[in-house]
PDB file of C-alpha atoms and ligand atoms in Angstrom:
ATOM      1  CA  MET U   9      -0.221  -8.669  19.806  1.00 67.00           C
ATOM      2  CA  SER U  10      -3.025  -8.531  17.294  1.00 91.00           C
ATOM      3  CA  LEU U  11      -2.747  -6.591  14.065  1.00 98.00           C
ATOM      4  CA  THR U  12      -5.741  -5.413  12.080  1.00 98.00           C
ATOM      5  CA  ILE U  13      -5.808  -4.308   8.396  1.00 98.00           C
ATOM      6  CA  GLN U  14      -8.363  -2.033   6.957  1.00 98.00           C
ATOM      7  CA  MET U  15      -8.071  -1.001   3.253  1.00 99.00           C
ATOM      8  CA  LEU U  16      -9.105   2.630   2.820  1.00 99.00           C
ATOM      9  CA  GLY U  17      -9.906   1.510  -0.736  1.00 99.00           C
ATOM     10  CA  THR U  18      -9.371  -1.447  -2.959  1.00 99.00           C
ATOM     11  CA  GLY U  19      -9.613   0.177  -6.340  1.00 98.00           C
ATOM     12  CA  SER U  20      -7.349   0.440  -9.312  1.00 98.00           C
ATOM     13  CA  ALA U  21      -6.146   3.857 -10.392  1.00 98.00           C
ATOM     14  CA  PHE U  22      -9.226   4.328 -12.679  1.00 98.00           C
ATOM     15  CA  ALA U  23     -11.862   2.679 -10.376  1.00 98.00           C
ATOM     16  CA  LYS U  24     -14.960   4.786  -9.435  1.00 98.00           C
ATOM     17  CA  HIS U  25     -16.706   2.320  -7.186  1.00 98.00           C
ATOM     18  CA  TYR U  26     -13.719   1.824  -4.980  1.00 98.00           C
ATOM     19  CA  TYR U  27     -11.314   4.278  -3.319  1.00 98.00           C
ATOM     20  CA  ASN U  28      -7.539   4.265  -3.918  1.00 99.00           C
ATOM     21  CA  ASN U  29      -5.716   1.109  -2.808  1.00 99.00           C
ATOM     22  CA  ASN U  30      -4.243   2.356   0.502  1.00 99.00           C
ATOM     23  CA  ALA U  31      -4.203   0.452   3.861  1.00 99.00           C
ATOM     24  CA  LEU U  32      -4.416   1.176   7.522  1.00 99.00           C
ATOM     25  CA  LEU U  33      -2.590  -1.217   9.751  1.00 98.00           C
ATOM     26  CA  ASP U  34      -3.327  -1.054  13.499  1.00 98.00           C
ATOM     27  CA  SER U  35      -1.316  -2.955  16.068  1.00 98.00           C
ATOM     28  CA  GLY U  36      -3.329  -1.670  18.997  1.00 98.00           C
ATOM     29  CA  GLU U  37      -0.256   0.426  19.941  1.00 97.00           C
ATOM     30  CA  GLY U  38      -0.049   2.487  16.744  1.00 98.00           C
ATOM     31  CA  LYS U  39      -1.427   2.930  13.262  1.00 98.00           C
ATOM     32  CA  LEU U  40       0.519   2.889  10.051  1.00 98.00           C
ATOM     33  CA  LEU U  41      -0.987   4.146   6.782  1.00 99.00           C
ATOM     34  CA  ILE U  42       0.409   2.443   3.709  1.00 99.00           C
ATOM     35  CA  ASP U  43       0.238   4.925   0.828  1.00 99.00           C
ATOM     36  CA  CYS U  44      -1.865   8.072   0.759  1.00 99.00           C
ATOM     37  CA  GLY U  45      -3.644   8.427  -2.494  1.00 99.00           C
ATOM     38  CA  THR U  46      -5.964  11.165  -3.785  1.00 98.00           C
ATOM     39  CA  THR U  47      -9.028   9.660  -2.032  1.00 98.00           C
ATOM     40  CA  ALA U  48      -7.241   8.876   1.265  1.00 98.00           C
ATOM     41  CA  SER U  49      -8.519  11.738   3.429  1.00 98.00           C
ATOM     42  CA  LEU U  50     -12.182  11.216   2.302  1.00 98.00           C
ATOM     43  CA  ALA U  51     -11.896   7.469   3.074  1.00 98.00           C
ATOM     44  CA  LEU U  52     -10.290   8.107   6.464  1.00 98.00           C
ATOM     45  CA  HIS U  53     -13.021  10.598   7.216  1.00 98.00           C
ATOM     46  CA  GLN U  54     -15.703   7.918   6.328  1.00 98.00           C
ATOM     47  CA  MET U  55     -13.840   5.390   8.561  1.00 98.00           C
ATOM     48  CA  GLY U  56     -13.889   7.894  11.504  1.00 98.00           C
ATOM     49  CA  VAL U  57     -10.056   7.971  11.692  1.00 98.00           C
ATOM     50  CA  PRO U  58      -8.718  11.468  12.478  1.00 98.00           C
ATOM     51  CA  LEU U  59      -5.425  12.272  10.654  1.00 98.00           C
ATOM     52  CA  PRO U  60      -3.576  12.880  13.979  1.00 98.00           C
ATOM     53  CA  ASP U  61      -4.352   9.288  15.071  1.00 98.00           C
ATOM     54  CA  ILE U  62      -2.103   7.942  12.278  1.00 98.00           C
ATOM     55  CA  GLY U  63       1.448   7.339  13.654  1.00 97.00           C
ATOM     56  CA  ALA U  64       3.238   7.110  10.389  1.00 98.00           C
ATOM     57  CA  ILE U  65       2.801   6.971   6.607  1.00 99.00           C
ATOM     58  CA  LEU U  66       4.767   4.567   4.399  1.00 99.00           C
ATOM     59  CA  ILE U  67       4.999   5.161   0.598  1.00 99.00           C
ATOM     60  CA  THR U  68       5.381   2.363  -1.984  1.00 99.00           C
ATOM     61  CA  HIS U  69       5.810   4.469  -5.180  1.00 98.00           C
ATOM     62  CA  ILE U  70       4.993   7.654  -6.911  1.00 98.00           C
ATOM     63  CA  HIS U  71       1.576   7.418  -8.550  1.00 98.00           C
ATOM     64  CA  ALA U  72      -1.453   9.609  -7.603  1.00 98.00           C
ATOM     65  CA  ASP U  73      -3.489   6.694  -6.295  1.00 99.00           C
ATOM     66  CA  HIS U  74      -0.619   6.180  -3.736  1.00 99.00           C
ATOM     67  CA  VAL U  75       0.703   9.752  -3.007  1.00 99.00           C
ATOM     68  CA  GLY U  76      -1.925  12.083  -4.277  1.00 98.00           C
ATOM     69  CA  GLY U  77      -3.333  12.805  -0.916  1.00 98.00           C
ATOM     70  CA  LEU U  78      -0.070  13.761   0.796  1.00 99.00           C
ATOM     71  CA  GLU U  79      -0.574  17.448   0.000  1.00 98.00           C
ATOM     72  CA  GLU U  80      -3.820  17.582   1.992  1.00 98.00           C
ATOM     73  CA  PHE U  81      -2.509  15.283   4.739  1.00 98.00           C
ATOM     74  CA  GLY U  82       0.647  17.454   5.094  1.00 98.00           C
ATOM     75  CA  PHE U  83      -1.202  20.773   5.128  1.00 98.00           C
ATOM     76  CA  GLN U  84      -3.956  19.632   7.531  1.00 98.00           C
ATOM     77  CA  MET U  85      -1.435  18.254   9.989  1.00 98.00           C
ATOM     78  CA  ASN U  86       0.874  21.385   9.839  1.00 98.00           C
ATOM     79  CA  ILE U  87      -1.858  23.941   9.671  1.00 98.00           C
ATOM     80  CA  LEU U  88      -4.684  22.420  11.825  1.00 98.00           C
ATOM     81  CA  HIS U  89      -2.608  20.203  14.198  1.00 98.00           C
ATOM     82  CA  ARG U  90       0.715  22.089  14.219  1.00 98.00           C
ATOM     83  CA  ARG U  91       2.889  19.041  13.667  1.00 98.00           C
ATOM     84  CA  LYS U  92       4.633  17.256  10.869  1.00 98.00           C
ATOM     85  CA  PRO U  93       3.415  13.815   9.954  1.00 98.00           C
ATOM     86  CA  LEU U  94       6.068  11.010  10.180  1.00 98.00           C
ATOM     87  CA  LEU U  95       6.787   9.761   6.662  1.00 99.00           C
ATOM     88  CA  TYR U  96       8.784   6.644   5.945  1.00 98.00           C
ATOM     89  CA  ILE U  97      10.118   6.459   2.554  1.00 98.00           C
ATOM     90  CA  ALA U  98      12.944   4.850   0.432  1.00 98.00           C
ATOM     91  CA  GLU U  99      15.650   7.316  -0.398  1.00 98.00           C
ATOM     92  CA  PRO U 100      15.198   7.088  -4.255  1.00 98.00           C
ATOM     93  CA  LEU U 101      11.482   8.279  -3.845  1.00 98.00           C
ATOM     94  CA  ILE U 102      12.290  11.428  -1.902  1.00 98.00           C
ATOM     95  CA  HIS U 103      13.372  13.613  -4.966  1.00 98.00           C
ATOM     96  CA  PRO U 104      10.573  12.550  -7.279  1.00 98.00           C
ATOM     97  CA  LEU U 105       7.924  12.947  -4.522  1.00 98.00           C
ATOM     98  CA  TRP U 106       8.956  16.550  -3.773  1.00 98.00           C
ATOM     99  CA  GLU U 107      10.111  17.737  -7.131  1.00 98.00           C
ATOM    100  CA  HIS U 108       7.566  15.971  -9.357  1.00 98.00           C
ATOM    101  CA  THR U 109       4.520  15.654  -7.187  1.00 98.00           C
ATOM    102  CA  LEU U 110       4.264  17.945  -4.114  1.00 98.00           C
ATOM    103  CA  LYS U 111       6.359  20.998  -4.770  1.00 98.00           C
ATOM    104  CA  GLY U 112       3.877  22.743  -7.132  1.00 98.00           C
ATOM    105  CA  GLY U 113       1.169  22.719  -4.453  1.00 98.00           C
ATOM    106  CA  MET U 114       3.078  22.939  -1.187  1.00 98.00           C
ATOM    107  CA  SER U 115       6.094  25.233  -1.808  1.00 98.00           C
ATOM    108  CA  GLN U 116       5.938  28.591  -0.054  1.00 98.00           C
ATOM    109  CA  GLN U 117       8.686  31.330  -0.202  1.00 98.00           C
ATOM    110  CA  GLY U 118      10.784  31.362   2.903  1.00 97.00           C
ATOM    111  CA  MET U 119       8.699  28.654   4.500  1.00 97.00           C
ATOM    112  CA  ILE U 120       8.522  25.463   2.610  1.00 98.00           C
ATOM    113  CA  ASP U 121      10.936  24.447  -0.022  1.00 97.00           C
ATOM    114  CA  LYS U 122      11.640  20.758   0.686  1.00 98.00           C
ATOM    115  CA  LEU U 123       9.781  17.606   1.780  1.00 98.00           C
ATOM    116  CA  GLU U 124      11.348  17.875   5.285  1.00 98.00           C
ATOM    117  CA  ASP U 125       9.674  21.255   5.831  1.00 98.00           C
ATOM    118  CA  VAL U 126       6.232  19.575   5.986  1.00 98.00           C
ATOM    119  CA  PHE U 127       6.978  15.959   6.887  1.00 98.00           C
ATOM    120  CA  GLU U 128       9.221  14.323   9.419  1.00 98.00           C
ATOM    121  CA  VAL U 129      11.056  12.235   6.852  1.00 98.00           C
ATOM    122  CA  ASN U 130      12.611   8.952   7.880  1.00 98.00           C
ATOM    123  CA  VAL U 131      14.581   7.027   5.272  1.00 98.00           C
ATOM    124  CA  ILE U 132      13.922   3.385   5.177  1.00 98.00           C
ATOM    125  CA  THR U 133      16.433   0.983   3.649  1.00 98.00           C
ATOM    126  CA  PRO U 134      15.108  -1.797   1.388  1.00 98.00           C
ATOM    127  CA  GLY U 135      15.956  -5.264   2.704  1.00 98.00           C
ATOM    128  CA  VAL U 136      16.256  -4.034   6.333  1.00 98.00           C
ATOM    129  CA  PRO U 137      13.457  -4.916   8.665  1.00 98.00           C
ATOM    130  CA  THR U 138      12.390  -1.814  10.503  1.00 98.00           C
ATOM    131  CA  THR U 139       9.859  -1.063  13.186  1.00 98.00           C
ATOM    132  CA  LEU U 140       7.796   1.849  12.029  1.00 98.00           C
ATOM    133  CA  VAL U 141       5.214   2.042  14.842  1.00 97.00           C
ATOM    134  CA  SER U 142       5.048  -0.212  17.874  1.00 98.00           C
ATOM    135  CA  GLY U 143       4.097  -3.640  16.743  1.00 98.00           C
ATOM    136  CA  ILE U 144       4.479  -3.060  13.131  1.00 98.00           C
ATOM    137  CA  GLN U 145       7.805  -4.131  11.438  1.00 98.00           C
ATOM    138  CA  VAL U 146       8.249  -3.745   7.676  1.00 98.00           C
ATOM    139  CA  GLU U 147      10.865  -4.755   5.117  1.00 98.00           C
ATOM    140  CA  LEU U 148      10.739  -3.012   1.822  1.00 99.00           C
ATOM    141  CA  ILE U 149      11.361  -5.268  -1.190  1.00 99.00           C
ATOM    142  CA  PRO U 150      12.060  -3.581  -4.495  1.00 98.00           C
ATOM    143  CA  THR U 151       9.555  -4.924  -7.122  1.00 98.00           C
ATOM    144  CA  ARG U 152       9.069  -4.001 -10.759  1.00 98.00           C
ATOM    145  CA  HIS U 153       6.214  -1.817 -11.838  1.00 98.00           C
ATOM    146  CA  ILE U 154       6.973   1.036 -14.388  1.00 98.00           C
ATOM    147  CA  PRO U 155      10.343   1.044 -16.251  1.00 97.00           C
ATOM    148  CA  GLY U 156      12.553   3.669 -14.591  1.00 96.00           C
ATOM    149  CA  LYS U 157      10.353   4.162 -11.531  1.00 97.00           C
ATOM    150  CA  ASN U 158      11.278   2.707  -8.164  1.00 98.00           C
ATOM    151  CA  SER U 159       8.543   0.793  -6.374  1.00 98.00           C
ATOM    152  CA  TYR U 160       8.636  -1.175  -3.086  1.00 99.00           C
ATOM    153  CA  SER U 161       6.407  -4.034  -1.921  1.00 99.00           C
ATOM    154  CA  ILE U 162       6.297  -4.729   1.856  1.00 99.00           C
ATOM    155  CA  PHE U 163       6.942  -7.760   4.075  1.00 98.00           C
ATOM    156  CA  ILE U 164       5.094  -7.030   7.313  1.00 98.00           C
ATOM    157  CA  ASN U 165       5.935  -8.704  10.736  1.00 98.00           C
ATOM    158  CA  ASP U 166       7.758 -11.589   8.866  1.00 98.00           C
ATOM    159  CA  ARG U 167       4.328 -12.977   7.966  1.00 98.00           C
ATOM    160  CA  LEU U 168       2.292 -10.804   5.589  1.00 98.00           C
ATOM    161  CA  PHE U 169       3.282  -9.741   2.113  1.00 98.00           C
ATOM    162  CA  TYR U 170       1.670  -6.532   0.742  1.00 99.00           C
ATOM    163  CA  SER U 171       2.277  -6.021  -2.877  1.00 98.00           C
ATOM    164  CA  ALA U 172       2.927  -2.575  -4.269  1.00 98.00           C
ATOM    165  CA  ASP U 173       1.751  -2.106  -7.820  1.00 98.00           C
ATOM    166  CA  MET U 174       3.987  -4.684  -9.542  1.00 98.00           C
ATOM    167  CA  VAL U 175       4.342  -6.987 -12.510  1.00 98.00           C
ATOM    168  CA  PHE U 176       4.009 -10.638 -11.852  1.00 98.00           C
ATOM    169  CA  ASP U 177       6.913 -12.162  -9.815  1.00 98.00           C
ATOM    170  CA  PRO U 178       6.123 -15.827  -9.042  1.00 98.00           C
ATOM    171  CA  ASP U 179       9.645 -16.454  -7.796  1.00 98.00           C
ATOM    172  CA  LEU U 180       9.425 -13.814  -5.088  1.00 98.00           C
ATOM    173  CA  LEU U 181       5.945 -15.136  -3.901  1.00 98.00           C
ATOM    174  CA  HIS U 182       7.322 -18.737  -3.789  1.00 98.00           C
ATOM    175  CA  HIS U 183      10.423 -17.502  -1.843  1.00 98.00           C
ATOM    176  CA  LEU U 184       8.424 -15.608   0.635  1.00 98.00           C
ATOM    177  CA  VAL U 185       5.979 -18.470   1.420  1.00 97.00           C
ATOM    178  CA  HIS U 186       8.328 -21.314   1.291  1.00 97.00           C
ATOM    179  CA  GLU U 187      11.546 -19.842   2.659  1.00 98.00           C
ATOM    180  CA  ARG U 188      10.428 -16.877   4.755  1.00 98.00           C
ATOM    181  CA  GLY U 189       7.312 -18.060   6.453  1.00 97.00           C
ATOM    182  CA  CYS U 190       4.911 -15.689   4.772  1.00 97.00           C
ATOM    183  CA  ARG U 191       1.318 -16.749   5.701  1.00 97.00           C
ATOM    184  CA  SER U 192      -0.753 -14.430   3.684  1.00 98.00           C
ATOM    185  CA  ILE U 193      -0.503 -12.209   0.639  1.00 98.00           C
ATOM    186  CA  LEU U 194      -2.353  -9.087  -0.217  1.00 98.00           C
ATOM    187  CA  HIS U 195      -1.784  -8.797  -3.987  1.00 98.00           C
ATOM    188  CA  GLU U 196      -2.756  -6.200  -6.520  1.00 98.00           C
ATOM    189  CA  VAL U 197      -4.587  -7.553  -9.505  1.00 98.00           C
ATOM    190  CA  GLN U 198      -5.452  -6.515 -13.056  1.00 98.00           C
ATOM    191  CA  LEU U 199      -8.571  -8.374 -14.053  1.00 98.00           C
ATOM    192  CA  GLN U 200      -8.608  -7.919 -17.837  1.00 97.00           C
ATOM    193  CA  GLY U 201      -5.980  -7.296 -20.481  1.00 94.00           C
ATOM    194  CA  ALA U 202      -2.176  -7.722 -20.603  1.00 93.00           C
ATOM    195  CA  GLY U 203      -0.356  -7.035 -17.417  1.00 91.00           C
ATOM    196  CA  GLU U 204       2.226  -4.645 -18.682  1.00 95.00           C
ATOM    197  CA  VAL U 205       2.684  -2.787 -15.448  1.00 98.00           C
ATOM    198  CA  HIS U 206       0.459  -4.902 -13.089  1.00 98.00           C
ATOM    199  CA  THR U 207      -0.170  -8.542 -12.293  1.00 98.00           C
ATOM    200  CA  THR U 208      -3.089 -10.228 -14.052  1.00 98.00           C
ATOM    201  CA  LEU U 209      -5.570 -12.580 -12.588  1.00 98.00           C
ATOM    202  CA  ASP U 210      -4.565 -15.144 -15.172  1.00 98.00           C
ATOM    203  CA  GLU U 211      -0.964 -14.929 -14.013  1.00 98.00           C
ATOM    204  CA  LEU U 212      -1.999 -15.419 -10.338  1.00 98.00           C
ATOM    205  CA  LEU U 213      -4.077 -18.360 -11.395  1.00 98.00           C
ATOM    206  CA  SER U 214      -0.987 -19.997 -12.840  1.00 98.00           C
ATOM    207  CA  LEU U 215       0.532 -20.236  -9.229  1.00 98.00           C
ATOM    208  CA  ALA U 216       0.602 -23.388  -7.266  1.00 98.00           C
ATOM    209  CA  PRO U 217      -2.497 -23.978  -4.971  1.00 96.00           C
ATOM    210  CA  SER U 218      -0.282 -23.493  -1.912  1.00 93.00           C
ATOM    211  CA  LEU U 219       0.314 -19.865  -2.986  1.00 97.00           C
ATOM    212  CA  GLN U 220      -3.185 -19.131  -4.342  1.00 98.00           C
ATOM    213  CA  GLU U 221      -4.819 -20.090  -1.130  1.00 97.00           C
ATOM    214  CA  ARG U 222      -2.876 -17.375   0.697  1.00 98.00           C
ATOM    215  CA  ILE U 223      -3.770 -14.618  -1.769  1.00 98.00           C
ATOM    216  CA  HIS U 224      -6.235 -11.792  -1.137  1.00 98.00           C
ATOM    217  CA  LEU U 225      -6.832  -9.519  -4.106  1.00 99.00           C
ATOM    218  CA  MET U 226      -6.821  -5.695  -4.096  1.00 99.00           C
ATOM    219  CA  HIS U 227      -6.294  -2.795  -6.517  1.00 98.00           C
ATOM    220  CA  TYR U 228      -9.060  -4.060  -8.742  1.00 98.00           C
ATOM    221  CA  SER U 229     -11.299  -2.362 -11.341  1.00 98.00           C
ATOM    222  CA  ASP U 230     -15.050  -1.618 -11.013  1.00 98.00           C
ATOM    223  CA  ASP U 231     -16.025  -4.872 -12.838  1.00 98.00           C
ATOM    224  CA  MET U 232     -14.635  -6.992  -9.925  1.00 98.00           C
ATOM    225  CA  GLU U 233     -17.941  -8.762  -9.169  1.00 98.00           C
ATOM    226  CA  GLN U 234     -17.811 -10.537 -12.517  1.00 98.00           C
ATOM    227  CA  PHE U 235     -14.611 -12.235 -11.515  1.00 98.00           C
ATOM    228  CA  ARG U 236     -15.384 -13.770  -8.152  1.00 98.00           C
ATOM    229  CA  GLU U 237     -15.870 -17.233  -9.460  1.00 98.00           C
ATOM    230  CA  LYS U 238     -12.931 -17.034 -11.823  1.00 98.00           C
ATOM    231  CA  ALA U 239     -10.593 -16.116  -8.941  1.00 98.00           C
ATOM    232  CA  GLY U 240     -11.208 -19.480  -7.336  1.00 98.00           C
ATOM    233  CA  VAL U 241      -9.699 -19.783  -3.891  1.00 97.00           C
ATOM    234  CA  MET U 242      -8.280 -16.232  -4.091  1.00 98.00           C
ATOM    235  CA  SER U 243     -10.569 -13.841  -2.342  1.00 97.00           C
ATOM    236  CA  PHE U 244     -11.195 -10.176  -2.987  1.00 98.00           C
ATOM    237  CA  LEU U 245     -10.497  -7.803  -0.078  1.00 98.00           C
ATOM    238  CA  GLU U 246     -13.366  -5.530   0.804  1.00 98.00           C
ATOM    239  CA  GLN U 247     -12.561  -1.896   1.236  1.00 98.00           C
ATOM    240  CA  GLN U 248     -13.074  -0.464   4.760  1.00 98.00           C
ATOM    241  CA  ARG U 249     -13.733  -3.772   6.319  1.00 98.00           C
ATOM    242  CA  VAL U 250     -11.560  -4.403   9.387  1.00 98.00           C
ATOM    243  CA  TYR U 251      -9.689  -7.719   9.132  1.00 98.00           C
ATOM    244  CA  GLN U 252      -7.673  -9.301  11.867  1.00 98.00           C
ATOM    245  CA  LEU U 253      -4.403 -10.464  10.358  1.00 97.00           C
ATOM    246  CA  THR U 254      -5.165 -14.030  11.577  1.00 95.00           C
ATOM    247  CA  GLU U 255      -8.421 -14.044   9.528  1.00 96.00           C
ATOM    248  CA  LEU U 256      -6.383 -13.551   6.444  1.00 97.00           C
ATOM    249  CA  GLU U 257      -4.094 -16.488   7.200  1.00 96.00           C
ATOM    250  CA  ARG U 258      -4.669 -20.011   6.115  1.00 74.00           C
ATOM    251  CA  ALA U 259      -4.848 -22.523   8.951  1.00 66.00           C
ATOM    252  CA  GLU U 260      -1.506 -24.505   8.727  1.00 65.00           C
TER     253      GLU U 260
HETATM  254  N1  CC7 K 307       2.718   2.342 -18.688  1.00 92.52           N
HETATM  255  C1  CC7 K 307       1.593   2.536 -18.097  1.00 92.52           C
HETATM  256  C2  CC7 K 307       1.527   3.644 -17.098  1.00 92.52           C
HETATM  257  C3  CC7 K 307       0.375   3.770 -16.444  1.00 92.52           C
HETATM  258  N2  CC7 K 307      -0.784   2.995 -16.643  1.00 92.52           N
HETATM  259  C4  CC7 K 307      -1.941   3.163 -15.981  1.00 92.52           C
HETATM  260  O1  CC7 K 307      -1.902   4.339 -15.167  1.00 92.52           O
HETATM  261  C5  CC7 K 307      -2.072   3.969 -13.857  1.00 92.52           C
HETATM  262  C6  CC7 K 307      -1.208   4.775 -12.772  1.00 92.52           C
HETATM  263  O2  CC7 K 307      -1.556   4.199 -11.481  1.00 92.52           O
HETATM  264  P1  CC7 K 307      -1.388   2.638 -11.264  1.00 92.52           P
HETATM  265  O3  CC7 K 307      -2.302   2.191 -10.187  1.00 92.52           O
HETATM  266  O4  CC7 K 307       0.010   2.210 -11.302  1.00 92.52           O
HETATM  267  O5  CC7 K 307      -2.118   1.981 -12.575  1.00 92.52           O
HETATM  268  C7  CC7 K 307      -1.699   2.555 -13.787  1.00 92.52           C
HETATM  269  C8  CC7 K 307      -2.298   1.983 -15.043  1.00 92.52           C
HETATM  270  O6  CC7 K 307      -3.654   1.850 -14.818  1.00 92.52           O
HETATM  271  C9  CC7 K 307      -0.621   2.043 -17.651  1.00 92.52           C
HETATM  272  O7  CC7 K 307      -1.570   1.284 -17.784  1.00 92.52           O
HETATM  273  N3  CC7 K 307       0.587   1.843 -18.274  1.00 92.52           N
HETATM  274 ZN1   ZN K 308      -1.919   2.022  -8.100  1.00 92.52          ZN
HETATM  275 ZN1   ZN K 309       1.353   2.466  -9.723  1.00 92.52          ZN
END
């Protein structure tokens, strides 16, 4: 079964040339949206993907470029299409997503007072591989991002690592590639400055060639074009281009 990946956007939280770093995976039997940031519905509109075509949404963490579009997504699906979207989420994210992000805009007396009133919420347990839509299995891997905030990267179909926003974790990347058969890595990158909450390009350049050649960069700032040469064998993902998973994998 072939899997395609299309980034709705490849931008950092502050990028203006690129939409929010969210991804659409399509197994041919179902579509999974990874994160739903503020720009998600506009990007999906430009891609010609109607919201009801999306089988499920998976959330990595609570920042607007990853969850800021859920209010519109939820309202559109409930009001225009009369159904609740399927939302996969780790249990620790449910409370902050509702209480700190969505409640202000979505609550409605006697109608909506919790996340489950708008979304079909399915709790997903980190470390347990779970099929979310036909042909797409994910395993959440807790990774560090902001102190005190939970964040989960994703190992997909036992072959693709999709980083959430995360600080550099070379041991995890090494483990996934050399012990778990990971063939390609979609990794967030911070191009300039110290990586206090993200992974810098300099940090990724310190990895062994066997890891770097599997890495495709995303979540980058507007000055990305200046860094193509510096990134060496690591390539920058293009937003809204459809990639076959096999295209992103290095020939063994
Ligand atoms: N301690 C923090 C917290 C946040 N930030 C910036 O805010 C953005 C929120 O979305 P993000 O995509 O995680 O990127 C974060 C940083 O740019 C940051 O740089 N340092
Ligand atoms: Zn982000
Ligand atoms: Zn973040």
